[in-house]
PDB file of C-alpha atoms in Angstrom:
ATOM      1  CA  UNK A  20       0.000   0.000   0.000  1.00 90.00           C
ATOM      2  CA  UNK A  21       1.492   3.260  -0.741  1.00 94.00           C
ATOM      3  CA  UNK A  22       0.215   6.613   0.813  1.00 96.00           C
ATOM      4  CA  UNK A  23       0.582  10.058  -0.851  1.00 95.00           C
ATOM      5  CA  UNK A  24       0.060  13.157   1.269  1.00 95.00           C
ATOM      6  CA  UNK A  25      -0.049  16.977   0.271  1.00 94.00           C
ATOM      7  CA  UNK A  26      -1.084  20.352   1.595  1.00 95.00           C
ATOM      8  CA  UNK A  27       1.756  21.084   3.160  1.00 93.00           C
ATOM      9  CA  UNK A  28       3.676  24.738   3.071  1.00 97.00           C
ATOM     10  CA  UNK A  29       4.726  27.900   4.558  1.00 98.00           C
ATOM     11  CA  UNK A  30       1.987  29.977   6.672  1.00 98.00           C
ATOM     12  CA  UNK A  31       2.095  32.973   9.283  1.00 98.00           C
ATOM     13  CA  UNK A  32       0.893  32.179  12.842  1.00 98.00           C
ATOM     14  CA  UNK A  33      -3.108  32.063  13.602  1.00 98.00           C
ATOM     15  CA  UNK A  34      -3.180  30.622   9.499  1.00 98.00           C
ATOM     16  CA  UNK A  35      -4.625  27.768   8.515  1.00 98.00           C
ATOM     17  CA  UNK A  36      -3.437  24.448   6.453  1.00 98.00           C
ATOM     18  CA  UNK A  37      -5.331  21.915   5.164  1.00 98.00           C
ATOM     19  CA  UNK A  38      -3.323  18.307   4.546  1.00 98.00           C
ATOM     20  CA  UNK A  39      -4.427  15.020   2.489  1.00 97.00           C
ATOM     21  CA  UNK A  40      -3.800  12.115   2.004  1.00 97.00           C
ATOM     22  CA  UNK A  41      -4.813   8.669   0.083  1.00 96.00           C
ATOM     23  CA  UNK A  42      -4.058   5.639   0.430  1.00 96.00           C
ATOM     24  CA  UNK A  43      -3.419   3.658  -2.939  1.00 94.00           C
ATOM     25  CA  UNK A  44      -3.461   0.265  -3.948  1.00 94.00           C
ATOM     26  CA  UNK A  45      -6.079  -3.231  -3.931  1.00 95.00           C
ATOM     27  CA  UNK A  46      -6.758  -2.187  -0.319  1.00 95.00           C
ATOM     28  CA  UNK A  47      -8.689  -4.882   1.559  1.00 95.00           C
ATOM     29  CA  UNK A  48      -8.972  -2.869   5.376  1.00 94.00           C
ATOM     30  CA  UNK A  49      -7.416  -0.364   6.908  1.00 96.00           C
ATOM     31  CA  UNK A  50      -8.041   0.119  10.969  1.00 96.00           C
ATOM     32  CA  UNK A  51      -7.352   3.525  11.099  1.00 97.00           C
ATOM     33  CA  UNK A  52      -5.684   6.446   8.894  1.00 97.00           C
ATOM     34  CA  UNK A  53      -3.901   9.260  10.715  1.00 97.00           C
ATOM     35  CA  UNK A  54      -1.106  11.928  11.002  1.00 98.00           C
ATOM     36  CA  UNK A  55       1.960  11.984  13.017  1.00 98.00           C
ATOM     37  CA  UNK A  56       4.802  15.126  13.110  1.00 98.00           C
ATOM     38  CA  UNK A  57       8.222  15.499  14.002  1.00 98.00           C
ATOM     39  CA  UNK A  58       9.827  18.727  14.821  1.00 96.00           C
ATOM     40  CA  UNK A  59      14.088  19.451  14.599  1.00 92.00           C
ATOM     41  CA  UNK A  60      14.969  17.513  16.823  1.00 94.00           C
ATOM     42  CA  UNK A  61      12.413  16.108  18.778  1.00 96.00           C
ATOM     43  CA  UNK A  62      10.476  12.777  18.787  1.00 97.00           C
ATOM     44  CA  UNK A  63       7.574  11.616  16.166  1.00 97.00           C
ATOM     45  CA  UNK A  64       4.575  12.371  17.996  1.00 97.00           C
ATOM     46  CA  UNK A  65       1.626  11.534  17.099  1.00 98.00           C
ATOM     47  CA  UNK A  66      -0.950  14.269  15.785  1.00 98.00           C
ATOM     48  CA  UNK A  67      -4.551  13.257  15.137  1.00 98.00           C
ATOM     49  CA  UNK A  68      -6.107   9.547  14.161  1.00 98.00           C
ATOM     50  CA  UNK A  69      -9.354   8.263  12.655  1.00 97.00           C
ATOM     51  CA  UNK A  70     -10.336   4.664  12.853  1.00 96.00           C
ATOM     52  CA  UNK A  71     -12.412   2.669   9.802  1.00 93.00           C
ATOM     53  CA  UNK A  72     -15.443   3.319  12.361  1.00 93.00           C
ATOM     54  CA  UNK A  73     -15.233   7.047  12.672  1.00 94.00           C
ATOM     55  CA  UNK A  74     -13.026   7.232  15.985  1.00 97.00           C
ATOM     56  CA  UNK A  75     -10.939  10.086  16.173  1.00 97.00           C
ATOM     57  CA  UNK A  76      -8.365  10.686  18.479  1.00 98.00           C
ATOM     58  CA  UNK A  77      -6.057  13.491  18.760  1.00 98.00           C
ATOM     59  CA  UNK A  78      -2.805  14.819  20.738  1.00 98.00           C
ATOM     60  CA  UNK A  79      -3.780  17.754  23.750  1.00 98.00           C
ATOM     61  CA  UNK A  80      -1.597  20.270  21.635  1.00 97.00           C
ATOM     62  CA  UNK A  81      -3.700  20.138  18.710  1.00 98.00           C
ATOM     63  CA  UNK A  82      -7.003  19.910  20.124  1.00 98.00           C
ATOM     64  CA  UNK A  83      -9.969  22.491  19.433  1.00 98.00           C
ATOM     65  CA  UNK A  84      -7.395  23.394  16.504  1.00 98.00           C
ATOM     66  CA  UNK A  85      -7.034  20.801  14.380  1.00 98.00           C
ATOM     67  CA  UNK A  86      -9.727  18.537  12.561  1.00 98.00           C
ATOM     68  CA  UNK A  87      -9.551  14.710  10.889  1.00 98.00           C
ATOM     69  CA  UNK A  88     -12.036  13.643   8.843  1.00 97.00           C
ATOM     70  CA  UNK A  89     -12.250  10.964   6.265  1.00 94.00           C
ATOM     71  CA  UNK A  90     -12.082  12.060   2.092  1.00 91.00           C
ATOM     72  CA  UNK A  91     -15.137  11.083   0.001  1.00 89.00           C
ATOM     73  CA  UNK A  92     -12.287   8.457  -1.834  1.00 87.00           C
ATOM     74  CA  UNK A  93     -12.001   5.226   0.776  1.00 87.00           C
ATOM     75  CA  UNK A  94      -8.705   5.304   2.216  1.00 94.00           C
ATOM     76  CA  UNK A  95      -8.374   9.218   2.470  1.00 95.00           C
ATOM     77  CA  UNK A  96      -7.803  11.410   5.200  1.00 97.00           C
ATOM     78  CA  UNK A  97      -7.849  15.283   5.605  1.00 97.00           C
ATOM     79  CA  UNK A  98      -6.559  17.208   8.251  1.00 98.00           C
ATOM     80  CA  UNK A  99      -7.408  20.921   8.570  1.00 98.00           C
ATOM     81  CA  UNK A 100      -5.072  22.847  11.217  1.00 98.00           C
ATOM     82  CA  UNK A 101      -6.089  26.061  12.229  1.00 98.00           C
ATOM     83  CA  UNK A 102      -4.919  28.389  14.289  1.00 98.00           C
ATOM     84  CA  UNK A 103      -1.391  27.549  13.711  1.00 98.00           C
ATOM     85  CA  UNK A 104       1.554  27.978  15.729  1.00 98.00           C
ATOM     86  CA  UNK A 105       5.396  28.454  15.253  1.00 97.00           C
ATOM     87  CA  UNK A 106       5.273  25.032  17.329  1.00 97.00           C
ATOM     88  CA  UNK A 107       3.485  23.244  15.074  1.00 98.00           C
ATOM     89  CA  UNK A 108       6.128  23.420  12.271  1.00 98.00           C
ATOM     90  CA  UNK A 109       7.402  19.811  11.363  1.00 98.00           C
ATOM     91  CA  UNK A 110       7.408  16.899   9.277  1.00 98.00           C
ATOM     92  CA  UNK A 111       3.942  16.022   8.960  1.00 98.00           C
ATOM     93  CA  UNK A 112       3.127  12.385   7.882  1.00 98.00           C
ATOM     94  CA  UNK A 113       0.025  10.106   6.959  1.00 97.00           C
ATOM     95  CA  UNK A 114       0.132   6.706   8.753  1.00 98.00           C
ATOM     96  CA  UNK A 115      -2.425   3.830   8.042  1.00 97.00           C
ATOM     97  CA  UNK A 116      -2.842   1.546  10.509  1.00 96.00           C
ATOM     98  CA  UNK A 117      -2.874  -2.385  10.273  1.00 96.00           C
ATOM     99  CA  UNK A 118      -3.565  -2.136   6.665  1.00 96.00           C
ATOM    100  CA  UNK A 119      -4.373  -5.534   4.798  1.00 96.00           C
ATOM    101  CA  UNK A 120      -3.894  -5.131   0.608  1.00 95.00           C
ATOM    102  CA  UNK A 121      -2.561  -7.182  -1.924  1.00 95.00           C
ATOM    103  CA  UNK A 122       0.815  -7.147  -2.882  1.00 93.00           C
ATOM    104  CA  UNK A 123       2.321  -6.799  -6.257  1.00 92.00           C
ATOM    105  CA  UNK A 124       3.473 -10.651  -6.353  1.00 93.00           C
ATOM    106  CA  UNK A 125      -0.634 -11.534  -5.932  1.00 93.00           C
ATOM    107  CA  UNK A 126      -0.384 -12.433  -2.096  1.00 95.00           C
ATOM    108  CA  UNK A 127      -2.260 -10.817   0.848  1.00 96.00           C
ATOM    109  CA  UNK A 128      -0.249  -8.912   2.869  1.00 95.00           C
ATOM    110  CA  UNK A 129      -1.184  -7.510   6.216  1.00 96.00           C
ATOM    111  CA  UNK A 130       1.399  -5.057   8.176  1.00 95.00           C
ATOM    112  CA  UNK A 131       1.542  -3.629  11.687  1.00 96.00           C
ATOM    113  CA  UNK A 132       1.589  -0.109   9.901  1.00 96.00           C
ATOM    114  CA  UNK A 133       2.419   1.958   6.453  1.00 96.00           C
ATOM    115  CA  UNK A 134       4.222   5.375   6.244  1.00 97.00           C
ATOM    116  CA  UNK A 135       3.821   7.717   3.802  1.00 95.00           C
ATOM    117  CA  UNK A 136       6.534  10.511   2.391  1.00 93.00           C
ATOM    118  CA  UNK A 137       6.716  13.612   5.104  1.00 93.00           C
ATOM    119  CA  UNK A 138       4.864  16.578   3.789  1.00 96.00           C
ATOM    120  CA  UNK A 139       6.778  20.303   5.267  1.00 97.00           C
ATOM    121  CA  UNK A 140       4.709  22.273   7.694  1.00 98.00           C
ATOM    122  CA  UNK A 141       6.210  25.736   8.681  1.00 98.00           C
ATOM    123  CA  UNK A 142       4.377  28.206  10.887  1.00 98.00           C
ATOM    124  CA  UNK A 143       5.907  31.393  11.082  1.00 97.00           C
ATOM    125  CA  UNK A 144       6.026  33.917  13.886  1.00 93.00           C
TER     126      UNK A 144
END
């Protein structure tokens, strides 16, 4: 399974950004799609999740602010972020959780997790 994220980009605190992503492939379940971040330096924390039943969690520092929802194409995920802050630039990337597809060689593969590519978040002051 591959997962392609975008929306990412330069914005001036109190802005908003709105990121996507979608998951590709012969995609048989996915338990939940959902964003983590990492900052310079720090730890990948996670950010906001949304299970296949409409469960969403999210991290204290992004509550009230941020919002997951799922795209109208199965396997997507947005998540709007407003009210940004110079702390909230990072790394921002889409994570699907215990997905189950089939592989290119025709068997069915199910993994603990699937990463997609980082997409740039930068908050200015």
């Amino acid at each position: 399974v591959q997962l392609q994220a975008s929306g990412g980009g330069l914005v001036q605190a109190g802005g908003s950004l709105r990121l996507s992503c979608a998951a590709s492939g012969i995609i048989y379940n996915i338990n939940a799609l959902g964003w983590y971040r990492q900052a310079p330096g720090k730890q990948r924390e996670l950010v906001a999740t949304i299970t296949s039943g409409g469960t969403m969690n999210y991290a204290d520092s992004v509550k009230g602010r941020f919002t997951i929802s799922r795209g109208n194409a199965k396997n997507s995920v947005h998540l709007q972020m407003n009210s940004l802050k110079p702390e909230d630039t990072a790394v921002y990337y889409c994570v699907a959780d215990q997905p189950t597809y089939l592989s290119a060689s025709g068997s069915v593969v199910a993994e603990r997790d699937a990463w997609g590519e980082g997409t740039q978040v930068t908050v200015s002051s």
